[in-house]
Amino acid sequence: MMLHFESDYLEGAHPLVLERLVRTNMEQTSGYGTDVYCESAREKIRKACGVPEADVHFMVGGTQTNATMITAMLCPYEGVIAAESGHINQHEAGAVEAGGHKILALPHVDGKLSAKDVDCYVSDFYANPSWDAMVVPGMVYISHPTEYGTLYTLSELQELSNVCRRHHIPLFLDGARLGYALVAHNTDVTLRAIASLCDVFYIGGTKVGALFGEAVVIPHLGKIRQLPSIIKQRGVLLAKGRLLGLQFDTLFTDGLYEHISRNAIAMADKIVAALKERGYHFLVPPQTNQLFIVLDNERLNRLSSKIGFEIWEKIDKTHTAVRIVTSWATREECVDELIKML
Amino acid sequence: MMLHFESDYLEGAHPLVLERLVRTNMEQTSGYGTDVYCESAREKIRKACGVPEADVHFMVGGTQTNATMITAMLCPYEGVIAAESGHINQHEAGAVEAGGHKILALPHVDGKLSAKDVDCYVSDFYANPSWDAMVVPGMVYISHPTEYGTLYTLSELQELSNVCRRHHIPLFLDGARLGYALVAHNTDVTLRAIASLCDVFYIGGTKVGALFGEAVVIPHLGKIRQLPSIIKQRGVLLAKGRLLGLQFDTLFTDGLYEHISRNAIAMADKIVAALKERGYHFLVPPQTNQLFIVLDNERLNRLSSKIGFEIWEKIDKTHTAVRIVTSWATREECVDELIKML
Amino acid sequence: MMLHFESDYLEGAHPLVLERLVRTNMEQTSGYGTDVYCESAREKIRKACGVPEADVHFMVGGTQTNATMITAMLCPYEGVIAAESGHINQHEAGAVEAGGHKILALPHVDGKLSAKDVDCYVSDFYANPSWDAMVVPGMVYISHPTEYGTLYTLSELQELSNVCRRHHIPLFLDGARLGYALVAHNTDVTLRAIASLCDVFYIGGTKVGALFGEAVVIPHLGKIRQLPSIIKQRGVLLAKGRLLGLQFDTLFTDGLYEHISRNAIAMADKIVAALKERGYHFLVPPQTNQLFIVLDNERLNRLSSKIGFEIWEKIDKTHTAVRIVTSWATREECVDELIKML
Amino acid sequence: MMLHFESDYLEGAHPLVLERLVRTNMEQTSGYGTDVYCESAREKIRKACGVPEADVHFMVGGTQTNATMITAMLCPYEGVIAAESGHINQHEAGAVEAGGHKILALPHVDGKLSAKDVDCYVSDFYANPSWDAMVVPGMVYISHPTEYGTLYTLSELQELSNVCRRHHIPLFLDGARLGYALVAHNTDVTLRAIASLCDVFYIGGTKVGALFGEAVVIPHLGKIRQLPSIIKQRGVLLAKGRLLGLQFDTLFTDGLYEHISRNAIAMADKIVAALKERGYHFLVPPQTNQLFIVLDNERLNRLSSKIGFEIWEKIDKTHTAVRIVTSWATREECVDELIKML
C-alpha cells in the first residue's frame, strides 16, 4: 500500500466542519456571503486578529484569492514585488500577468524576501530618471509559511512592513498554510502581529481543515475600492456563501484552527527527528509541515513506488530533493510507516 | 415567519450528495480533478450526453465558468453574441469584458435569441467593407432555461446550431439551471440533443442539488486549446477537485439530477395553477422554475414582508413584476402557504 | 477622374505644419515629449482653453487616445457610458473591452447622448439592490462633433456636465474633429466652455491639418494617476515626441487651427445648399463637415464609380444613405465638380 | 555648447524621406495602409528579404509593435521567453504583461540569449509533471542588435531558430536598430538570413532615418490570425498610413537604409579607436552604434555638463558605465569634438 505525503489537501474537511455543514444543510440563507454564518465568522476572525473594524472576505481558493487581491490593490501601471520562488511567480499559470500586472521577482533565501532587497529595489527604481518607462512597484507579496516551509521572524516582518510603509506600498501576505506557521516552534509571529503589520493577508482554509476557502483580512481599507464588484467580476463569489462562513466559523471556534494545525507540526517533528538521526540532509531547515529531503537517486527510485511525495529539484547528478507534507489529517501510524521505509 | 422564494440556491445540497461527501471525507485523493470520483463522474456525464469522447471539466460557479469558457473559445479580436438579457450581459459585473471581449448584444423575445437575428448580424458584419475595425462575432451564448425561465424548442435550437455551423462560430449553452429545463413539460430538448447541437455547454449543479459546481461538456474540442492551463490561470481549479466529482457522480447516478429537478417543476406548476385561477398575470409564460408575476404595488408592499422574492421590473406606475423561484428543495407546505398568501 | 470625399484624412498636413517639420528637421531634441516644442504647444493649448494649470499630453491617433484615457480614468470594475453610435462602441475593434471595460451603450438622437438618459441610467443603477453584480458606470464618453456630424449645444453640454458632477463621474469628450465643431455656424460651444465642462477631452489633429496627432487636455487631474506610465505601457508614446509638439504648436499659432477648419465648413455649406435646392434629403441635419445624403439606389450605383464616399446605411429597399466629408484641404473646384455630378 | 549622444532618435528624418513627404503631401490616398505607397514599400521589403509572399505591416513605434505582435502570436496561457535584459522586460512599462502575458526571463551574456538556455528551459518545462500550473513558453523574443549593441552570429541565430522550430514555438526578432546590425563589421547575418530563420521580425525606422515607423515582416503566417483586427483593436493603425509607406519606400530605394546606417558605424568606429588608444574600457565589446564606456566618477561628473549620454550602471564605487550612441545623423565634427573632450 502506498503512503501519501504529496500535499496537505489530500483529505476532505475536519469532521467538525463537515458536521456543521450537514447540520445546517436544509436551512435557507441569503447568498453571496450575506448570511449570518459569514457574519459570525467575520466577527470571530476580527476578534482573533485584534482588529474590530477589519474587512473580511471569503474566497474559494488560493490562486483566485491572490489574483483578485492583487488586481484590487494595483493600478494598471503597477507590478507586484515577490520572491522569485513565490507561488504567484511559479505555480499559478500566469494569473497575475493575465490580470495585466508584472511580477517584479527578487532573489530569495529559503523562500524569504528580505526587507533590504525590497528597499533597494524601490529606492533604485525612483532614482532612475526614466522610471516612467518601467513597471512601478505597487505592492509586496510574501507567503508565510513560504513555499519552502520557512517562516519570517517577527523582526523580519516588521522590517518588511516598515520598508513598505516608508515607500507607501501595501504589504500582502499569502497565508494559504497560515495555521502551520502560527503553531510552529520558535515563531514569534502571531495573527495579531500579522494583522498589524500587513495591509492585506489571508487565512488559508483549503490546506488547514476546510473543504476549501480562504479568508481575506483587510485591517484598513486603504486604496482598495469597491472590492465586492471586483470579486463578482472575477467570478470568485460563491453563490452559497454560507459554506465559507460555516467552515471558518467552525475553525475559529474554541481555537480549532490552531488546534488541528498542531498535528501537522507534531507529525513533521517526528519525521525530522527520525531522519536527522539517520543522517538525512534537508534542502532547507525544516520549520513547518513541508519537509524538503535530499535523497540519493537509488533510494528515490526505490521509495517512489511506496511513498507519494513531490519531486522538488535535482541537487546533483546523484541526488534529488523531494517534498513531504504533513497536515491536520496526517495519522501517526502513517508517519511511523514512513519512517520505517526511509 | 418569512417564506423564501428568492432563488434556487437557498439550501445546501441534496442529502445524498452530502452523505457521499461525509462518507468519503477522510479518503486521500490526488488533487485538481485527477481523482477517481471526477473520472467516474465524467464517464457518467459522457454516457448521459451520448458522447463517449466528450471532454468534461468541473468548475465551481456560473460566472467563472462563463468567463473561462468564453476566454478559451475566443481570439483576442472576437466578441460573443448574446441576448441583451443574457446573464453575462447583465449580472456578471463585466466579467467577459474584463477578459478582453465585447458582448455583442442582440434583442431577445422572452429571454431567447433567434437564429434569424444571429444570421443577419453575422452576414451583415462580413458584408461591411470595414469589418476589421469592428469586433468579430466569434461565438454565440445562450442560456437554457433563459434568465426568464423560458425554453428553446428543439427546432429553435437546431436553427441556432445550423446558423452557427454555417458561419463557423461555436454555440455555447449556459445550463446553470439545466435540470429544470430537461424535466419541464412539453420540452423536446434532451441532454443528447444539446450535446449534438452545441459546441460547449454546462450542466448546472449549484442550483440543482449540489453545494456548488458546474460540469462543462465539450463534445468535440474544436478550437479550444490547452484548457487546463486556462482554468488554472483564471484561478478556478479546485484543489480538492474530488468535491466536484463526488457531487456530479452522485447527481448522475440513478437519474438523481432529473429526479430532484422534477420537484421544482411540480411546485412551480402548483403555484401557476393557483395564480391563474385567481387571475394573476405573468410577465412571461411560465415554463420552468422561475415565475415572473405581475403584482399591483399595494399587494407588492403588503407581501414583501412575508414572502422573499426578487423585484424584477416596474411594469407601469401601479404594477411591478416579481420573480419567484422554486427548486429541488422547495417543500410543498411552503408552496401551500405561499398560495394562501397570494 | 474620381472625386474623393471619403474622409477628412485623405491628404497629408497643412503646408505650414509640414514646413515647420522641415525647418527643424536636423535639430537635436530630447525624446518622448520632453522637448521645447511640446512645451510651447502645451502652453498655447492651455491658453486657448483658458486653463493655465491644465495637463496636456500628445498622442498619435484617436483609437489609442480613447483606449488610453478610458483605461486611465476607470477602475477595473467600472464601464463607460456612451451613445450606442459612439465611435468607441462601433469602430474601434473592441479596444475598450480589450482594456477590460464594458461600454454601457445608451440610445442616441442623431449621435447625441442626453443628460436625462445618463441621469436615469446612473440613478437606476444605484437603486438596484444588487448593483455590485453589475458594471459600475464610471465615466461618460461623448464625441463633438458626433459620428453623425451633429453638435451639442452649450446647454446640452452643461446639463451633461452637471449630471456627471452630481454623480461624481468624469465626462470625456472625443474631439477628433473638434476644429470643425468650433467654427460651425450657430454653435455656442467654445474651447473654453469645453475645458470648463469636461474632465478630459482632446483636440484632434489627424483630421484637422496635422499629419497625425491628438492633444489630450486634462483641466484638473482628478482621479487619473501616473498617466505617463500608462501612456508608455500602452505603447502610445512617440519617441520623437517633438513631431507632435511642432504640429500642435503650429496649429495653435495665429489661430491656424480654426482658420483651416473654416474651409471644411464653407465647402460643406456649398454642397448642402446645392443639394437642398435639388431636393436631396439628409439622414441627419447637416451641422459640420460630415454630410449624410440619402440617394436612390440607381443614382448610388451611377455615382459610386465617380465619387468616393462611404456607404452609411440602407434606408429602405430603394434608398441608401452615403457619407460625404469635407476637410481643411477640400478644394472648391472639387466641390463644384461634385455638385455638378449629384 | 552641449554635445548630444543620448540616443539615435535625436533628429527628425533623413532629408530624402522628408522631401518625399513634402512632395506627396497634397495627394489624396485611402487610409490605414491601403494606399499605393504602402504597397510599393511592402514589395521592396519583400524583395530585400527574399520572401515574395511575406506579410508586411507598418506600425508607429517599438513598444506598440512588440506588444501587438506578442499578443498576436501567443495564446492566453502562453508567455514569451526573453533575455532578462530584453527591452520588453525592462523599458516598456509592463506592456507585455498588460496584454496578459508573462515574460519568461532567462540570463543573458552581453544582451544575448543562448539557444542552449532556451532549449533547456523548454525541455525542463515539459518534463515537469505539473506544467499546466505554469506559464507555457509560447515564443522567443530576441533583439538584434541587442540592448547592449551586440550582435548574434549567423550560427547563433541558426541554433536559436532550430531550437524554436524543434519545439514548435515562433522566434520573434526586434530589429528597432536593425540597419546598424546589417552594416556592422564582421557580421554574417543578412536580412535574408533573418527572414529565413525568424517567424516574425521588424525593420526599425524610428532610429534609422524615418520620422517614425517599424516594418513588421511575417515570412509565413503560421498561427497569427486576423492581424488587421488586432492592430486596429490596439489602436496602432495610423489613419494616414501612407506616411509609413512613403518613409519605408524611400528607405528601401537604392539601398538608402543600409547606406545611412553606415554613418553610425563609421562614427562609432572612430570613437572606439580613439578611446581604446587612450586606455578606456568598455562594458561590452563595441559592435554597432551603442558604446558602453566605463568612466571614473570624477571624469563622469566633469563630462556630464558637456556631453549628453545615458548613465547605464554603476560598476563599482568609483566607476560608472555610460552609453553613447551614434546614428545615421551623427556629424563627424561632433565626433571629433567628443573625442577631444574624452
Short mmCIF file of N, CA and C in Angstrom, two decimals, chain B residues 17-142:
data_model
loop_
_atom_site.label_atom_id
_atom_site.label_comp_id
_atom_site.label_asym_id
_atom_site.label_seq_id
_atom_site.Cartn_x
_atom_site.Cartn_y
_atom_site.Cartn_z
N VAL B 17 -26.08 13.81 -1.81
CA VAL B 17 -24.80 14.42 -2.19
C VAL B 17 -23.94 14.63 -0.95
N LEU B 18 -24.57 15.18 0.07
CA LEU B 18 -23.83 15.49 1.29
C LEU B 18 -23.35 14.20 1.97
N GLU B 19 -24.22 13.23 2.00
CA GLU B 19 -23.88 11.94 2.60
C GLU B 19 -22.63 11.35 1.94
N ARG B 20 -22.56 11.50 0.64
CA ARG B 20 -21.42 10.98 -0.11
C ARG B 20 -20.14 11.71 0.30
N LEU B 21 -20.23 13.02 0.48
CA LEU B 21 -19.07 13.80 0.92
C LEU B 21 -18.61 13.33 2.28
N VAL B 22 -19.59 13.08 3.16
CA VAL B 22 -19.26 12.65 4.51
C VAL B 22 -18.59 11.28 4.49
N ARG B 23 -19.16 10.38 3.70
CA ARG B 23 -18.67 9.01 3.68
C ARG B 23 -17.24 8.92 3.17
N THR B 24 -16.87 9.78 2.25
CA THR B 24 -15.54 9.72 1.63
C THR B 24 -14.57 10.72 2.24
N ASN B 25 -15.00 11.40 3.28
CA ASN B 25 -14.26 12.58 3.75
C ASN B 25 -12.79 12.32 4.05
N MET B 26 -12.48 11.23 4.72
CA MET B 26 -11.08 11.03 5.13
C MET B 26 -10.27 10.21 4.13
N GLU B 27 -10.87 9.88 3.00
CA GLU B 27 -10.07 9.25 1.94
C GLU B 27 -9.04 10.24 1.42
N GLN B 28 -7.93 9.69 0.98
CA GLN B 28 -6.91 10.55 0.39
C GLN B 28 -6.97 10.43 -1.13
N THR B 29 -7.09 11.56 -1.79
CA THR B 29 -7.10 11.51 -3.26
C THR B 29 -6.14 12.57 -3.80
N SER B 30 -5.77 12.40 -5.04
CA SER B 30 -4.95 13.42 -5.69
C SER B 30 -5.84 14.63 -5.98
N GLY B 31 -5.22 15.75 -6.24
CA GLY B 31 -5.96 17.00 -6.34
C GLY B 31 -6.31 17.41 -7.76
N TYR B 32 -6.96 18.55 -7.88
CA TYR B 32 -7.18 19.24 -9.15
C TYR B 32 -7.95 18.42 -10.19
N GLY B 33 -8.84 17.57 -9.71
CA GLY B 33 -9.70 16.87 -10.66
C GLY B 33 -9.12 15.61 -11.27
N THR B 34 -8.01 15.14 -10.70
CA THR B 34 -7.37 13.94 -11.26
C THR B 34 -7.79 12.66 -10.52
N ASP B 35 -8.72 12.78 -9.60
CA ASP B 35 -9.10 11.64 -8.75
C ASP B 35 -10.12 10.73 -9.43
N VAL B 36 -10.38 9.60 -8.78
CA VAL B 36 -11.30 8.61 -9.37
C VAL B 36 -12.76 9.08 -9.39
N TYR B 37 -13.13 9.91 -8.45
CA TYR B 37 -14.53 10.36 -8.43
C TYR B 37 -14.81 11.29 -9.60
N CYS B 38 -13.87 12.16 -9.89
CA CYS B 38 -14.03 13.02 -11.07
C CYS B 38 -14.10 12.16 -12.32
N GLU B 39 -13.22 11.17 -12.40
CA GLU B 39 -13.22 10.33 -13.60
C GLU B 39 -14.55 9.58 -13.73
N SER B 40 -15.04 9.09 -12.61
CA SER B 40 -16.32 8.38 -12.66
C SER B 40 -17.46 9.32 -13.08
N ALA B 41 -17.46 10.52 -12.53
CA ALA B 41 -18.50 11.49 -12.88
C ALA B 41 -18.41 11.84 -14.36
N ARG B 42 -17.18 12.00 -14.84
CA ARG B 42 -17.02 12.31 -16.27
C ARG B 42 -17.63 11.21 -17.14
N GLU B 43 -17.35 9.97 -16.76
CA GLU B 43 -17.89 8.86 -17.55
C GLU B 43 -19.42 8.86 -17.56
N LYS B 44 -20.00 9.11 -16.39
CA LYS B 44 -21.47 9.11 -16.33
C LYS B 44 -22.06 10.25 -17.15
N ILE B 45 -21.42 11.38 -17.11
CA ILE B 45 -21.92 12.53 -17.88
C ILE B 45 -21.76 12.28 -19.38
N ARG B 46 -20.62 11.71 -19.76
CA ARG B 46 -20.43 11.38 -21.18
C ARG B 46 -21.53 10.45 -21.65
N LYS B 47 -21.85 9.48 -20.83
CA LYS B 47 -22.87 8.50 -21.19
C LYS B 47 -24.24 9.18 -21.31
N ALA B 48 -24.56 10.01 -20.32
CA ALA B 48 -25.85 10.70 -20.33
C ALA B 48 -25.98 11.61 -21.55
N CYS B 49 -24.85 12.12 -22.01
CA CYS B 49 -24.86 13.02 -23.17
C CYS B 49 -24.78 12.25 -24.49
N GLY B 50 -24.45 10.98 -24.39
CA GLY B 50 -24.31 10.20 -25.62
C GLY B 50 -23.08 10.55 -26.43
N VAL B 51 -22.04 11.10 -25.76
CA VAL B 51 -20.81 11.47 -26.47
C VAL B 51 -19.62 10.87 -25.73
N PRO B 52 -19.24 9.65 -26.09
CA PRO B 52 -18.22 8.94 -25.33
C PRO B 52 -16.86 9.65 -25.29
N GLU B 53 -16.60 10.50 -26.27
CA GLU B 53 -15.28 11.14 -26.33
C GLU B 53 -15.31 12.57 -25.80
N ALA B 54 -16.40 12.97 -25.18
CA ALA B 54 -16.52 14.35 -24.71
C ALA B 54 -15.48 14.66 -23.64
N ASP B 55 -15.02 15.92 -23.65
CA ASP B 55 -14.14 16.45 -22.61
C ASP B 55 -15.06 17.05 -21.54
N VAL B 56 -14.82 16.71 -20.28
CA VAL B 56 -15.68 17.23 -19.21
C VAL B 56 -14.79 17.89 -18.15
N HIS B 57 -15.10 19.12 -17.79
CA HIS B 57 -14.35 19.85 -16.77
C HIS B 57 -15.31 20.37 -15.71
N PHE B 58 -14.86 20.32 -14.47
CA PHE B 58 -15.71 20.79 -13.37
C PHE B 58 -15.22 22.14 -12.85
N MET B 59 -16.13 23.07 -12.71
CA MET B 59 -15.80 24.39 -12.16
C MET B 59 -16.75 24.68 -11.00
N VAL B 60 -16.43 25.74 -10.25
CA VAL B 60 -17.19 25.97 -9.02
C VAL B 60 -18.51 26.72 -9.24
N GLY B 61 -18.48 27.79 -10.04
CA GLY B 61 -19.69 28.61 -10.18
C GLY B 61 -19.91 29.10 -11.60
N GLY B 62 -21.08 29.70 -11.80
CA GLY B 62 -21.51 30.08 -13.13
C GLY B 62 -20.70 31.20 -13.77
N THR B 63 -20.48 32.30 -13.05
CA THR B 63 -19.76 33.41 -13.66
C THR B 63 -18.37 32.97 -14.08
N GLN B 64 -17.68 32.23 -13.22
CA GLN B 64 -16.33 31.80 -13.59
C GLN B 64 -16.35 30.82 -14.75
N THR B 65 -17.39 30.00 -14.83
CA THR B 65 -17.49 29.07 -15.95
C THR B 65 -17.71 29.83 -17.25
N ASN B 66 -18.64 30.78 -17.23
CA ASN B 66 -18.88 31.58 -18.43
C ASN B 66 -17.61 32.31 -18.86
N ALA B 67 -16.98 33.01 -17.92
CA ALA B 67 -15.81 33.82 -18.28
C ALA B 67 -14.66 32.94 -18.77
N THR B 68 -14.46 31.81 -18.11
CA THR B 68 -13.35 30.94 -18.50
C THR B 68 -13.58 30.35 -19.89
N MET B 69 -14.76 29.84 -20.13
CA MET B 69 -15.00 29.20 -21.41
C MET B 69 -15.04 30.21 -22.55
N ILE B 70 -15.55 31.40 -22.29
CA ILE B 70 -15.57 32.42 -23.34
C ILE B 70 -14.14 32.83 -23.68
N THR B 71 -13.30 33.00 -22.68
CA THR B 71 -11.88 33.29 -22.93
C THR B 71 -11.24 32.15 -23.72
N ALA B 72 -11.59 30.93 -23.37
CA ALA B 72 -10.97 29.79 -24.03
C ALA B 72 -11.40 29.67 -25.49
N MET B 73 -12.61 30.15 -25.79
CA MET B 73 -13.16 29.95 -27.13
C MET B 73 -12.88 31.10 -28.09
N LEU B 74 -12.58 32.28 -27.58
CA LEU B 74 -12.44 33.44 -28.45
C LEU B 74 -10.98 33.81 -28.71
N CYS B 75 -10.72 34.35 -29.90
CA CYS B 75 -9.46 35.02 -30.19
C CYS B 75 -9.56 36.45 -29.65
N PRO B 76 -8.40 37.12 -29.48
CA PRO B 76 -8.44 38.44 -28.84
C PRO B 76 -9.35 39.45 -29.55
N TYR B 77 -9.52 39.31 -30.85
CA TYR B 77 -10.28 40.30 -31.61
C TYR B 77 -11.76 39.92 -31.74
N GLU B 78 -12.16 38.85 -31.08
CA GLU B 78 -13.54 38.38 -31.22
C GLU B 78 -14.41 38.73 -30.02
N GLY B 79 -15.71 38.83 -30.25
CA GLY B 79 -16.68 39.05 -29.19
C GLY B 79 -17.71 37.94 -29.20
N VAL B 80 -18.61 37.99 -28.22
CA VAL B 80 -19.62 36.94 -28.09
C VAL B 80 -21.01 37.52 -28.29
N ILE B 81 -21.75 36.92 -29.21
CA ILE B 81 -23.14 37.31 -29.42
C ILE B 81 -24.00 36.75 -28.29
N ALA B 82 -24.84 37.58 -27.70
CA ALA B 82 -25.73 37.13 -26.63
C ALA B 82 -27.01 37.95 -26.67
N ALA B 83 -28.06 37.40 -26.09
CA ALA B 83 -29.28 38.18 -25.92
C ALA B 83 -28.97 39.33 -24.97
N GLU B 84 -29.57 40.47 -25.23
CA GLU B 84 -29.39 41.64 -24.38
C GLU B 84 -29.66 41.28 -22.92
N SER B 85 -30.60 40.34 -22.70
CA SER B 85 -30.98 39.93 -21.35
C SER B 85 -30.07 38.84 -20.78
N GLY B 86 -29.08 38.41 -21.53
CA GLY B 86 -28.22 37.31 -21.12
C GLY B 86 -27.51 37.59 -19.79
N HIS B 87 -27.34 36.54 -19.00
CA HIS B 87 -26.72 36.70 -17.69
C HIS B 87 -25.34 37.35 -17.80
N ILE B 88 -24.56 36.95 -18.80
CA ILE B 88 -23.21 37.53 -18.97
C ILE B 88 -23.28 39.03 -19.26
N ASN B 89 -24.40 39.48 -19.84
CA ASN B 89 -24.51 40.89 -20.22
C ASN B 89 -25.08 41.75 -19.10
N GLN B 90 -25.69 41.10 -18.10
CA GLN B 90 -26.40 41.87 -17.09
C GLN B 90 -25.83 41.70 -15.68
N HIS B 91 -25.53 40.47 -15.32
CA HIS B 91 -25.33 40.21 -13.89
C HIS B 91 -24.00 39.57 -13.55
N GLU B 92 -23.01 39.78 -14.38
CA GLU B 92 -21.71 39.20 -14.06
C GLU B 92 -20.62 40.27 -13.94
N ALA B 93 -21.04 41.48 -13.63
CA ALA B 93 -20.12 42.56 -13.26
C ALA B 93 -19.04 42.83 -14.31
N GLY B 94 -19.36 42.53 -15.57
CA GLY B 94 -18.38 42.83 -16.62
C GLY B 94 -17.27 41.80 -16.72
N ALA B 95 -17.55 40.57 -16.31
CA ALA B 95 -16.50 39.53 -16.32
C ALA B 95 -15.99 39.25 -17.72
N VAL B 96 -16.89 39.23 -18.70
CA VAL B 96 -16.47 38.94 -20.08
C VAL B 96 -15.58 40.06 -20.61
N GLU B 97 -15.98 41.29 -20.36
CA GLU B 97 -15.18 42.42 -20.80
C GLU B 97 -13.84 42.47 -20.05
N ALA B 98 -13.86 42.13 -18.77
CA ALA B 98 -12.61 42.12 -18.02
C ALA B 98 -11.64 41.12 -18.65
N GLY B 99 -12.16 40.10 -19.30
CA GLY B 99 -11.32 39.16 -20.03
C GLY B 99 -10.96 39.65 -21.42
N GLY B 100 -11.42 40.86 -21.77
CA GLY B 100 -10.98 41.47 -23.02
C GLY B 100 -11.95 41.38 -24.19
N HIS B 101 -13.17 40.87 -23.95
CA HIS B 101 -14.07 40.63 -25.06
C HIS B 101 -15.37 41.42 -24.96
N LYS B 102 -15.83 41.91 -26.09
CA LYS B 102 -17.10 42.64 -26.15
C LYS B 102 -18.26 41.65 -26.24
N ILE B 103 -19.34 41.97 -25.56
CA ILE B 103 -20.58 41.23 -25.75
C ILE B 103 -21.38 41.94 -26.83
N LEU B 104 -21.70 41.22 -27.89
CA LEU B 104 -22.47 41.78 -28.99
C LEU B 104 -23.94 41.46 -28.69
N ALA B 105 -24.61 42.41 -28.05
CA ALA B 105 -25.96 42.16 -27.53
C ALA B 105 -27.02 42.31 -28.62
N LEU B 106 -27.84 41.28 -28.78
CA LEU B 106 -28.95 41.34 -29.73
C LEU B 106 -30.27 41.34 -28.95
N PRO B 107 -31.35 41.79 -29.59
CA PRO B 107 -32.65 41.81 -28.90
C PRO B 107 -33.09 40.39 -28.56
N HIS B 108 -33.97 40.28 -27.60
CA HIS B 108 -34.46 38.96 -27.21
C HIS B 108 -35.98 38.96 -27.18
N VAL B 109 -36.58 37.80 -27.28
CA VAL B 109 -38.01 37.64 -27.02
C VAL B 109 -38.13 36.67 -25.85
N ASP B 110 -38.65 37.16 -24.74
CA ASP B 110 -38.75 36.34 -23.53
C ASP B 110 -37.42 35.68 -23.17
N GLY B 111 -36.34 36.41 -23.37
CA GLY B 111 -35.02 35.90 -23.00
C GLY B 111 -34.33 35.08 -24.06
N LYS B 112 -35.04 34.82 -25.17
CA LYS B 112 -34.45 33.96 -26.20
C LYS B 112 -33.88 34.75 -27.37
N LEU B 113 -32.81 34.21 -27.92
CA LEU B 113 -32.13 34.76 -29.09
C LEU B 113 -32.67 34.01 -30.30
N SER B 114 -32.91 34.72 -31.41
CA SER B 114 -33.42 33.98 -32.57
C SER B 114 -32.31 33.69 -33.57
N ALA B 115 -32.41 32.54 -34.19
CA ALA B 115 -31.42 32.13 -35.20
C ALA B 115 -31.36 33.16 -36.31
N LYS B 116 -32.50 33.72 -36.64
CA LYS B 116 -32.56 34.68 -37.74
C LYS B 116 -31.75 35.94 -37.39
N ASP B 117 -31.92 36.42 -36.16
CA ASP B 117 -31.17 37.61 -35.75
C ASP B 117 -29.66 37.35 -35.78
N VAL B 118 -29.27 36.18 -35.31
CA VAL B 118 -27.84 35.85 -35.33
C VAL B 118 -27.33 35.80 -36.76
N ASP B 119 -28.10 35.16 -37.62
CA ASP B 119 -27.71 35.02 -39.01
C ASP B 119 -27.54 36.39 -39.67
N CYS B 120 -28.52 37.27 -39.45
CA CYS B 120 -28.45 38.61 -40.04
C CYS B 120 -27.22 39.36 -39.51
N TYR B 121 -27.02 39.26 -38.21
CA TYR B 121 -25.90 40.00 -37.61
C TYR B 121 -24.58 39.59 -38.24
N VAL B 122 -24.37 38.29 -38.33
CA VAL B 122 -23.09 37.80 -38.84
C VAL B 122 -22.96 38.11 -40.34
N SER B 123 -24.05 37.93 -41.06
CA SER B 123 -24.00 38.21 -42.50
C SER B 123 -23.73 39.69 -42.76
N ASP B 124 -24.46 40.54 -42.06
CA ASP B 124 -24.25 41.99 -42.22
C ASP B 124 -22.83 42.37 -41.85
N PHE B 125 -22.32 41.75 -40.80
CA PHE B 125 -20.97 42.06 -40.36
C PHE B 125 -19.97 41.87 -41.49
N TYR B 126 -20.00 40.68 -42.09
CA TYR B 126 -19.00 40.41 -43.13
C TYR B 126 -19.29 41.15 -44.43
N ALA B 127 -20.53 41.66 -44.55
CA ALA B 127 -20.85 42.46 -45.73
C ALA B 127 -20.30 43.88 -45.59
N ASN B 128 -19.95 44.27 -44.38
CA ASN B 128 -19.42 45.61 -44.14
C ASN B 128 -17.96 45.65 -44.57
N PRO B 129 -17.61 46.53 -45.52
CA PRO B 129 -16.23 46.51 -46.03
C PRO B 129 -15.19 46.84 -44.96
N SER B 130 -15.59 47.57 -43.93
CA SER B 130 -14.58 47.91 -42.91
C SER B 130 -14.78 47.08 -41.64
N TRP B 131 -15.10 45.80 -41.82
CA TRP B 131 -15.36 44.97 -40.63
C TRP B 131 -14.13 44.76 -39.77
N ASP B 132 -12.93 45.00 -40.35
CA ASP B 132 -11.78 44.77 -39.47
C ASP B 132 -11.57 45.91 -38.46
N ALA B 133 -12.43 46.93 -38.52
CA ALA B 133 -12.43 47.94 -37.45
C ALA B 133 -13.53 47.64 -36.43
N MET B 134 -14.16 46.49 -36.59
CA MET B 134 -15.27 46.12 -35.69
C MET B 134 -14.95 44.80 -34.99
N VAL B 135 -15.71 44.53 -33.94
CA VAL B 135 -15.47 43.30 -33.18
C VAL B 135 -16.05 42.10 -33.94
N VAL B 136 -15.21 41.14 -34.23
CA VAL B 136 -15.62 39.96 -34.99
C VAL B 136 -16.51 39.05 -34.12
N PRO B 137 -17.70 38.68 -34.63
CA PRO B 137 -18.53 37.74 -33.85
C PRO B 137 -17.86 36.37 -33.82
N GLY B 138 -17.45 35.94 -32.64
CA GLY B 138 -16.64 34.73 -32.53
C GLY B 138 -17.34 33.54 -31.89
N MET B 139 -18.51 33.77 -31.28
CA MET B 139 -19.26 32.66 -30.71
C MET B 139 -20.65 33.18 -30.36
N VAL B 140 -21.54 32.25 -30.03
CA VAL B 140 -22.89 32.62 -29.60
C VAL B 140 -23.14 32.02 -28.22
N TYR B 141 -23.66 32.85 -27.33
CA TYR B 141 -24.00 32.43 -25.97
C TYR B 141 -25.52 32.42 -25.81
N ILE B 142 -26.05 31.30 -25.36
CA ILE B 142 -27.48 31.26 -24.98
C ILE B 142 -27.59 30.60 -23.61
#
